[in-house]
Amino acid sequence: MTHSSQSHLDRLEAESIHILREVAAEFSNPVMLYSVGKDSSVLLHLLVKAFAPGRPPIPMMHIDTRWKFREMIAFRDQRAAETGCTLHVHVNPDGVAEDMSPITHGATVHTDVMKTQGLKQALDKFGFDAAIGGARRDEEKSRAKERVFSFRSAQHRWDPKNQRPELWSLYNARIHKGESVRVFPLSNWTELDIWLYIFREKIPVPALYLAKVRPVVERDGALIMVDDDRLPLRDGEQPMMKKVRFRTLGCYPLTGAIESEADTLEAIIQEMLVSTTSERQGRVIDHDPSASMEKKKQEGYF
Amino acid sequence: MEPEIGKSEAGIDVSAETTLSIADYLQQHESKSLLRFITCGSVDDGKSTLIGRLLHDSKLLLDDQLATLESDSRRFGTQNGEIDFALLVDGLAAEREQGITIDVAYRFFGTDRRKFIVADCPGHEQYTRNMATGASTADLAIVLVDARKGLLTQTRRHSYIVSLLGIRHVILAVNKMDLVGYDQATFEYIADDYRQLASQLGIDSVHCVPLSALKGDNVMSAATQLPWYQGDSLLSLLETIDVSRADNKRPFRLSVQWVNRPNQNFRGFSGLVAGGDIRVGDEVIVLPSGKRTRLAGVINPHGESTAAHEGEAVTLTLADEVDVSRGDVIAVADHPPEVADQFAAHVLWMADAPLLPGRGYWLKIGSQTVAAQITEIKHRVDINSQKFLAAKRVNLNEVAYCNLMLDQAIAFEAYADNRTLGGFILIDRQSNATVGCGTIDFALRRATNIHWHQLEIGRQTRAAIKGQSPSCLWFTGLSGSGKSTIANLVDRRLHAMGYHTYILDGDNVRHGLNKDLGFTDEDRVENVRRVAEVAKLMVDAGLIVLVSFISPFRDERRMARALFDEGEFLEVFVDTPLELCEQRDPKGLYRRARAGEIPNFTGISSPYQPPEHADIHLQTVSLTAEQSVELVTSRLLD
Ligand SMILES: Nc1nc2c(ncn2[C@@H]2O[C@H](COP(=O)(O)OP(=O)(O)O)[C@@H](O)[C@H]2O)c(=O)[nH]1
């Protein structure tokens, strides 16, 4: 049903643009969640394309946990300025009051307060009725069944057993006041598609994805970067210089680096083509029983 | 238009580093075609095992995923601790516990030749809607059968849904060949049976493959155990079947999603091209308005272009300032789609509450959402046998052939010709849930044949001569709540003041106009519809009409309200608790209903949906009848 000269990436791109335009047309107050990572970079690029030559009518929002790599924050502000997109930044004030950190409070509590609760707060505060995210169905088993337009109750809950049927490319965007929809325009992309598209379109992404000699410590089997003195060193821990890069970018004490020589985009893609671990492995938070992501999502984690 | 994205300091400067190898790889990746397919089979036919096998054997599993699979296999597996491929694809925890695939899951894999998106659909009858969801975007279906069992009722059902959703290519996978000794005759027998079924259903491209998902025989490559089978393995079939449409010269259509108007000098219309190609300078028509103009320009994701092609997300500019808004269709002028407001269509119902004719729904098609109702159920189709059955309602997972009426005309095409302009979903107006989907067959011409008789004397004139504003007071509430009492008192009061009124009472109307109707949900809908239409004629005639009707369903009251102009219709909720009505029981009906003598009695065995925003809310427990009358008349006359 598609034009023969349209490549695989062209088709994914067209589908995502179609979704973004539906969001702009059907919701009164949509937002794009921007997490600074590669998927967000692709989303932002698509958002600009979908509404060219106009400016994107959808603002972006970053839920800042205060534990992002410093480079990510600089990159975020720069991209917002370059694309002319409005950027909202929200930090959970309760977490700030308690001086929440993944180190003293643990990964689970930190993520829940700063990310999950922070996101709900921000959505309520701005009254957003649609939140666009970069999740892909190939990332994780429970995402494979999620809709492109994923309905959330007024309490931000996802009910996996009662999802709206989604046929063709017809998205049902009707909701009552207080309810909202999470929208995933990259649902049908794979990690490889993302990288190839970044390469093809020359989309800027944070340099943390590229291998560079960085100070790290080895902790609980993961390589944690010593980004600055926010990370207290444990007894006997000695930062070492290693050539590392990141496959996903989260809060830095929760994101393990991998040793790598891949310091160009090509090299990353090449490395990925032969790699044998999936990207979420770098996220410390996922090392729970395998149904945990579904549980987090029901509670409102993205 | 190349979006202005410069290089970033904190980011990777990508423009500088282009080595040939990845560029080559990209090229190769880009030239692969994409095949979207669904797998359908019943519980235990081996569907999950087959998909797990495809993912595993095409080396798509990564080390940590494999490790999770191995540990899951030990915890939940059914293969005595051996790898259970089915666990790979049964995603949701609830499903895992019950051991069945409930929802559609999408999987991705690829080979050197093609990329695949698999919609893994549950097969049980109660999940027909999930299967339809997966089928709606698929080009091909794998229908799985167990070699020991041959074709079953469900095989027929799955194939029917496949044909209903317009999938034109089927691979019949005869699984578990290992359990029938890889016997050729068994396979041939099933394959012949299936070819017959497929031709009945109008599926003309059928391939039959014997295999064992568990052992991997004939999944990726030919199996030594199947020397008699000369055809392709499942995967090579998937890699090579040509699913492009033979008639790829389709006329151009685009459903406008978004009007792009950044400044005074630019006005573009964005959407996904739903069919055909068009070039700058070609004449186009905007529907339903019928305005003609020429294509002035195209912006696609790569920038400005001189043409737009099927499947592309584009923004079009037009030569003239014609009115175009979201939901309109831009089409090639010499071959436009039809415009109509009544259709014959197949509808698959997806909600627990049944579809009732006469009830209002939202219908979304393309980028257009309009109010719709099913005016008639022509027949229901038994999804297992495809027999036609008479029906007054359509229940969850049932398919019916219906007539639909919209509140405005839209541009459309038959589903067989264009999925985008012929496929629709139905949305409940209260819950906003997606309750049904449908495929348009053809337009009914009736809308254009009835011309309203232009009345010489208008309603204004009639109202003026009576010196009143005609209106409809709609009393709703439980039996015995006091509707008739209050309506009668209001009537008397108004009459005394010189107003022209009339009462339509449930009991009276049921003796005459509606004596053919009973108390089933369908009949209640029709009962209210007729009364609302009569009330409307009376309001046109200049009267103040008092309708005293239980009218238990919100949808019907909303339908009644929609017949009138703003402010002409006042919903009066006579709110008396059930216990009190039952105590009063003026006609002895509650006692009989409790004794089971009256089926479908509102409040007892049939629901009452109280109004959410009644214009007048009478809480009779704390009001005298006189006070209620006062509230109603003062609101009416102010
Ligand atoms: N012997 C044999 N068993 C199979 C084959 N395919 C699947 N099975 C078994 O049939 C059962 C049901 O398989 P499953 O994939 O869960 O079926 P689903 O309900 O269709 O997803 C499991 O015990 C499988 O191991 C096959 O080709 N041969």
CSV table of N, CA, C and O in Angstrom, one decimal, chain B residues 467-545:
chain,number,residue,atom,x,y,z
B,467,GLY,N,-48.4,33.6,20.7
B,467,GLY,CA,-47.7,34.5,21.7
B,467,GLY,C,-46.9,33.8,22.7
B,467,GLY,O,-46.9,34.1,23.9
B,468,GLN,N,-46.2,32.7,22.2
B,468,GLN,CA,-45.4,31.9,23.2
B,468,GLN,C,-44.1,31.4,22.5
B,468,GLN,O,-44.1,31.4,21.3
B,469,SER,N,-43.1,31.0,23.3
B,469,SER,CA,-42.0,30.4,22.7
B,469,SER,C,-42.2,28.9,22.8
B,469,SER,O,-42.3,28.3,23.9
B,470,PRO,N,-42.3,28.2,21.7
B,470,PRO,CA,-42.6,26.8,21.7
B,470,PRO,C,-41.4,26.1,22.4
B,470,PRO,O,-40.2,26.5,22.2
B,471,SER,N,-41.7,25.0,23.2
B,471,SER,CA,-40.6,24.3,23.7
B,471,SER,C,-41.0,22.9,24.2
B,471,SER,O,-42.2,22.6,24.2
B,472,CYS,N,-40.0,22.1,24.5
B,472,CYS,CA,-40.3,20.8,24.9
B,472,CYS,C,-39.8,20.6,26.4
B,472,CYS,O,-38.6,20.8,26.6
B,473,LEU,N,-40.6,20.2,27.3
B,473,LEU,CA,-40.2,19.9,28.6
B,473,LEU,C,-40.2,18.4,28.7
B,473,LEU,O,-41.2,17.7,28.6
B,474,TRP,N,-39.0,17.8,29.0
B,474,TRP,CA,-38.8,16.4,28.9
B,474,TRP,C,-38.7,15.9,30.4
B,474,TRP,O,-37.6,16.1,31.0
B,475,PHE,N,-39.7,15.3,30.9
B,475,PHE,CA,-39.6,14.7,32.3
B,475,PHE,C,-39.1,13.3,32.3
B,475,PHE,O,-39.7,12.5,31.6
B,476,THR,N,-38.0,13.1,33.0
B,476,THR,CA,-37.5,11.7,33.0
B,476,THR,C,-37.4,11.3,34.5
B,476,THR,O,-37.1,12.2,35.4
B,477,GLY,N,-37.5,10.0,34.8
B,477,GLY,CA,-37.4,9.5,36.1
B,477,GLY,C,-38.0,8.2,36.2
B,477,GLY,O,-38.7,7.7,35.3
B,478,LEU,N,-37.8,7.5,37.3
B,478,LEU,CA,-38.3,6.1,37.5
B,478,LEU,C,-39.8,6.1,37.5
B,478,LEU,O,-40.5,7.1,37.7
B,479,SER,N,-40.4,4.9,37.3
B,479,SER,CA,-41.8,4.7,37.3
B,479,SER,C,-42.2,5.0,38.8
B,479,SER,O,-41.6,4.6,39.7
B,480,GLY,N,-43.3,5.8,38.9
B,480,GLY,CA,-43.7,6.2,40.3
B,480,GLY,C,-43.0,7.3,40.9
B,480,GLY,O,-43.2,7.7,42.1
B,481,SER,N,-42.1,8.0,40.1
B,481,SER,CA,-41.3,9.1,40.7
B,481,SER,C,-42.1,10.4,40.8
B,481,SER,O,-41.8,11.3,41.6
B,482,GLY,N,-43.2,10.4,40.1
B,482,GLY,CA,-44.1,11.6,40.1
B,482,GLY,C,-44.0,12.4,38.9
B,482,GLY,O,-44.5,13.6,38.8
B,483,LYS,N,-43.5,11.9,37.8
B,483,LYS,CA,-43.4,12.6,36.5
B,483,LYS,C,-44.8,13.1,36.0
B,483,LYS,O,-45.0,14.3,35.7
B,484,SER,N,-45.7,12.1,36.0
B,484,SER,CA,-47.0,12.5,35.4
B,484,SER,C,-47.8,13.5,36.3
B,484,SER,O,-48.4,14.4,35.8
B,485,THR,N,-47.7,13.3,37.6
B,485,THR,CA,-48.3,14.2,38.5
B,485,THR,C,-47.8,15.6,38.3
B,485,THR,O,-48.6,16.6,38.1
B,486,ILE,N,-46.5,15.8,38.3
B,486,ILE,CA,-46.0,17.1,38.2
B,486,ILE,C,-46.3,17.7,36.8
B,486,ILE,O,-46.7,18.8,36.6
B,487,ALA,N,-46.1,16.8,35.7
B,487,ALA,CA,-46.4,17.3,34.4
B,487,ALA,C,-47.8,17.8,34.2
B,487,ALA,O,-48.1,18.8,33.6
B,488,ASN,N,-48.7,17.0,34.8
B,488,ASN,CA,-50.1,17.4,34.8
B,488,ASN,C,-50.4,18.8,35.5
B,488,ASN,O,-51.1,19.6,35.0
B,489,LEU,N,-49.8,18.9,36.6
B,489,LEU,CA,-49.9,20.2,37.3
B,489,LEU,C,-49.4,21.4,36.6
B,489,LEU,O,-49.9,22.5,36.5
B,490,VAL,N,-48.2,21.2,36.0
B,490,VAL,CA,-47.6,22.2,35.1
B,490,VAL,C,-48.5,22.6,34.0
B,490,VAL,O,-48.7,23.7,33.6
B,491,ASP,N,-49.0,21.5,33.4
B,491,ASP,CA,-49.9,21.7,32.2
B,491,ASP,C,-51.1,22.6,32.6
B,491,ASP,O,-51.4,23.5,31.9
B,492,ARG,N,-51.7,22.2,33.7
B,492,ARG,CA,-52.8,23.0,34.2
B,492,ARG,C,-52.5,24.4,34.4
B,492,ARG,O,-53.2,25.4,34.0
B,493,ARG,N,-51.4,24.6,35.1
B,493,ARG,CA,-50.9,26.0,35.4
B,493,ARG,C,-50.7,26.8,34.1
B,493,ARG,O,-51.2,27.9,34.0
B,494,LEU,N,-50.0,26.2,33.2
B,494,LEU,CA,-49.7,26.9,31.9
B,494,LEU,C,-51.0,27.2,31.2
B,494,LEU,O,-51.2,28.3,30.6
B,495,HIS,N,-51.9,26.3,31.2
B,495,HIS,CA,-53.1,26.4,30.5
B,495,HIS,C,-53.9,27.6,31.1
B,495,HIS,O,-54.5,28.5,30.3
B,496,ALA,N,-53.9,27.7,32.4
B,496,ALA,CA,-54.6,28.7,33.1
B,496,ALA,C,-54.0,30.1,32.7
B,496,ALA,O,-54.7,31.1,32.7
B,497,MET,N,-52.7,30.1,32.4
B,497,MET,CA,-52.1,31.4,32.0
B,497,MET,C,-52.2,31.7,30.6
B,497,MET,O,-51.7,32.7,30.1
B,498,GLY,N,-52.9,30.8,29.8
B,498,GLY,CA,-53.2,31.1,28.4
B,498,GLY,C,-52.2,30.5,27.4
B,498,GLY,O,-52.2,30.9,26.3
B,499,TYR,N,-51.4,29.6,27.9
B,499,TYR,CA,-50.4,29.0,26.9
B,499,TYR,C,-51.0,27.8,26.3
B,499,TYR,O,-51.9,27.1,26.8
B,500,HIS,N,-50.6,27.5,25.1
B,500,HIS,CA,-51.0,26.3,24.3
B,500,HIS,C,-50.1,25.1,24.6
B,500,HIS,O,-48.9,25.2,24.2
B,501,THR,N,-50.6,24.1,25.2
B,501,THR,CA,-49.7,23.0,25.6
B,501,THR,C,-50.3,21.7,25.2
B,501,THR,O,-51.4,21.6,24.7
B,502,TYR,N,-49.4,20.6,25.3
B,502,TYR,CA,-49.9,19.3,25.1
B,502,TYR,C,-49.0,18.3,25.9
B,502,TYR,O,-47.8,18.5,26.0
B,503,ILE,N,-49.6,17.3,26.4
B,503,ILE,CA,-48.9,16.3,27.2
B,503,ILE,C,-48.7,15.0,26.4
B,503,ILE,O,-49.7,14.5,25.9
B,504,LEU,N,-47.5,14.5,26.3
B,504,LEU,CA,-47.3,13.1,25.7
B,504,LEU,C,-46.9,12.3,26.9
B,504,LEU,O,-45.8,12.5,27.5
B,505,ASP,N,-47.7,11.3,27.2
B,505,ASP,CA,-47.4,10.5,28.4
B,505,ASP,C,-47.1,9.1,28.0
B,505,ASP,O,-47.7,8.5,27.1
B,506,GLY,N,-46.1,8.5,28.6
B,506,GLY,CA,-45.6,7.1,28.3
B,506,GLY,C,-46.8,6.2,28.1
B,506,GLY,O,-46.9,5.5,27.1
B,507,ASP,N,-47.6,6.1,29.1
B,507,ASP,CA,-48.7,5.1,29.0
B,507,ASP,C,-49.6,5.3,27.9
B,507,ASP,O,-50.0,4.4,27.1
B,508,ASN,N,-50.0,6.6,27.7
B,508,ASN,CA,-51.0,6.9,26.6
B,508,ASN,C,-50.4,6.6,25.2
B,508,ASN,O,-51.0,6.0,24.4
B,509,VAL,N,-49.1,7.0,25.0
B,509,VAL,CA,-48.5,6.7,23.7
B,509,VAL,C,-48.4,5.3,23.4
B,509,VAL,O,-48.5,4.8,22.3
B,510,ARG,N,-48.1,4.5,24.5
B,510,ARG,CA,-47.9,3.1,24.3
B,510,ARG,C,-49.2,2.4,23.9
B,510,ARG,O,-49.2,1.3,23.3
B,511,HIS,N,-50.3,3.0,24.2
B,511,HIS,CA,-51.6,2.4,23.8
B,511,HIS,C,-51.9,2.6,22.3
B,511,HIS,O,-52.7,1.9,21.7
B,512,GLY,N,-51.3,3.6,21.7
B,512,GLY,CA,-51.6,3.9,20.3
B,512,GLY,C,-50.3,3.8,19.4
B,512,GLY,O,-49.9,2.8,19.0
B,513,LEU,N,-49.7,5.0,19.2
B,513,LEU,CA,-48.6,5.1,18.3
B,513,LEU,C,-47.5,4.0,18.5
B,513,LEU,O,-47.0,3.4,17.6
B,514,ASN,N,-47.3,3.7,19.8
B,514,ASN,CA,-46.2,2.7,20.1
B,514,ASN,C,-46.7,1.4,20.6
B,514,ASN,O,-46.0,0.7,21.2
B,515,LYS,N,-47.9,1.0,20.2
B,515,LYS,CA,-48.4,-0.2,20.8
B,515,LYS,C,-47.7,-1.5,20.2
B,515,LYS,O,-47.8,-2.6,20.8
B,516,ASP,N,-46.9,-1.3,19.1
B,516,ASP,CA,-46.1,-2.4,18.6
B,516,ASP,C,-44.8,-2.6,19.4
B,516,ASP,O,-44.1,-3.6,19.1
B,517,LEU,N,-44.5,-1.8,20.3
B,517,LEU,CA,-43.2,-1.9,21.0
B,517,LEU,C,-43.3,-2.5,22.4
B,517,LEU,O,-44.2,-2.2,23.1
B,518,GLY,N,-42.3,-3.3,22.7
B,518,GLY,CA,-42.2,-3.9,24.0
B,518,GLY,C,-41.2,-3.1,24.9
B,518,GLY,O,-41.0,-1.9,24.8
B,519,PHE,N,-40.5,-3.9,25.8
B,519,PHE,CA,-39.6,-3.2,26.7
B,519,PHE,C,-38.2,-3.6,26.6
B,519,PHE,O,-37.4,-3.5,27.6
B,520,THR,N,-37.8,-4.3,25.5
B,520,THR,CA,-36.4,-4.6,25.4
B,520,THR,C,-35.6,-3.3,25.1
B,520,THR,O,-36.2,-2.3,24.8
B,521,ASP,N,-34.3,-3.3,25.3
B,521,ASP,CA,-33.5,-2.1,25.0
B,521,ASP,C,-33.8,-1.5,23.7
B,521,ASP,O,-33.9,-0.3,23.5
B,522,GLU,N,-33.8,-2.4,22.6
B,522,GLU,CA,-34.1,-1.9,21.3
B,522,GLU,C,-35.4,-1.2,21.2
B,522,GLU,O,-35.5,-0.1,20.6
B,523,ASP,N,-36.4,-1.8,21.8
B,523,ASP,CA,-37.7,-1.2,21.7
B,523,ASP,C,-37.8,0.1,22.5
B,523,ASP,O,-38.5,1.1,22.1
B,524,ARG,N,-37.1,0.2,23.6
B,524,ARG,CA,-37.1,1.4,24.4
B,524,ARG,C,-36.5,2.6,23.6
B,524,ARG,O,-36.9,3.7,23.6
B,525,VAL,N,-35.4,2.2,22.9
B,525,VAL,CA,-34.8,3.3,22.0
B,525,VAL,C,-35.7,3.8,21.0
B,525,VAL,O,-35.9,5.0,20.8
B,526,GLU,N,-36.4,2.8,20.3
B,526,GLU,CA,-37.4,3.2,19.3
B,526,GLU,C,-38.6,4.0,19.9
B,526,GLU,O,-39.0,5.0,19.3
B,527,ASN,N,-39.0,3.6,21.0
B,527,ASN,CA,-40.1,4.2,21.7
B,527,ASN,C,-39.8,5.7,21.9
B,527,ASN,O,-40.6,6.6,21.6
B,528,VAL,N,-38.6,5.9,22.4
B,528,VAL,CA,-38.2,7.3,22.7
B,528,VAL,C,-38.0,8.1,21.4
B,528,VAL,O,-38.4,9.3,21.3
B,529,ARG,N,-37.4,7.4,20.4
B,529,ARG,CA,-37.2,8.1,19.2
B,529,ARG,C,-38.5,8.6,18.6
B,529,ARG,O,-38.6,9.8,18.2
B,530,ARG,N,-39.5,7.8,18.6
B,530,ARG,CA,-40.8,8.2,18.0
B,530,ARG,C,-41.4,9.4,18.8
B,530,ARG,O,-41.9,10.3,18.2
B,531,VAL,N,-41.4,9.2,20.1
B,531,VAL,CA,-42.0,10.3,20.9
B,531,VAL,C,-41.2,11.6,20.7
B,531,VAL,O,-41.9,12.7,20.6
B,532,ALA,N,-39.9,11.5,20.6
B,532,ALA,CA,-39.1,12.7,20.4
B,532,ALA,C,-39.5,13.4,19.1
B,532,ALA,O,-39.6,14.6,19.0
B,533,GLU,N,-39.7,12.6,18.0
B,533,GLU,CA,-40.0,13.1,16.7
B,533,GLU,C,-41.4,13.8,16.7
B,533,GLU,O,-41.6,14.8,16.2
B,534,VAL,N,-42.3,13.1,17.5
B,534,VAL,CA,-43.7,13.7,17.6
B,534,VAL,C,-43.6,15.0,18.3
B,534,VAL,O,-44.2,16.1,17.9
B,535,ALA,N,-42.9,15.0,19.4
B,535,ALA,CA,-42.7,16.3,20.2
B,535,ALA,C,-42.1,17.4,19.3
B,535,ALA,O,-42.5,18.5,19.4
B,536,LYS,N,-41.2,17.0,18.5
B,536,LYS,CA,-40.5,18.0,17.6
B,536,LYS,C,-41.6,18.6,16.6
B,536,LYS,O,-41.6,19.8,16.4
B,537,LEU,N,-42.4,17.7,16.1
B,537,LEU,CA,-43.4,18.3,15.1
B,537,LEU,C,-44.4,19.2,15.9
B,537,LEU,O,-44.8,20.3,15.4
B,538,MET,N,-44.7,18.9,17.1
B,538,MET,CA,-45.6,19.7,17.9
B,538,MET,C,-44.9,21.1,18.2
B,538,MET,O,-45.6,22.1,18.3
B,539,VAL,N,-43.6,21.0,18.5
B,539,VAL,CA,-42.9,22.3,18.8
B,539,VAL,C,-42.9,23.1,17.5
B,539,VAL,O,-43.1,24.3,17.5
B,540,ASP,N,-42.7,22.5,16.4
B,540,ASP,CA,-42.8,23.2,15.1
B,540,ASP,C,-44.1,23.8,14.9
B,540,ASP,O,-44.3,24.9,14.3
B,541,ALA,N,-45.2,23.1,15.4
B,541,ALA,CA,-46.5,23.7,15.3
B,541,ALA,C,-46.8,24.8,16.3
B,541,ALA,O,-47.8,25.4,16.3
B,542,GLY,N,-45.8,25.1,17.2
B,542,GLY,CA,-45.9,26.2,18.1
B,542,GLY,C,-46.3,25.9,19.5
B,542,GLY,O,-46.5,26.8,20.3
B,543,LEU,N,-46.4,24.6,19.8
B,543,LEU,CA,-46.9,24.2,21.1
B,543,LEU,C,-45.8,24.1,22.2
B,543,LEU,O,-44.6,24.0,21.8
B,544,ILE,N,-46.2,24.2,23.4
B,544,ILE,CA,-45.3,23.8,24.5
B,544,ILE,C,-45.7,22.3,24.8
B,544,ILE,O,-46.8,22.0,25.2
B,545,VAL,N,-44.7,21.4,24.6
B,545,VAL,CA,-45.0,20.0,24.8
B,545,VAL,C,-44.4,19.5,26.1
B,545,VAL,O,-43.2,19.7,26.4
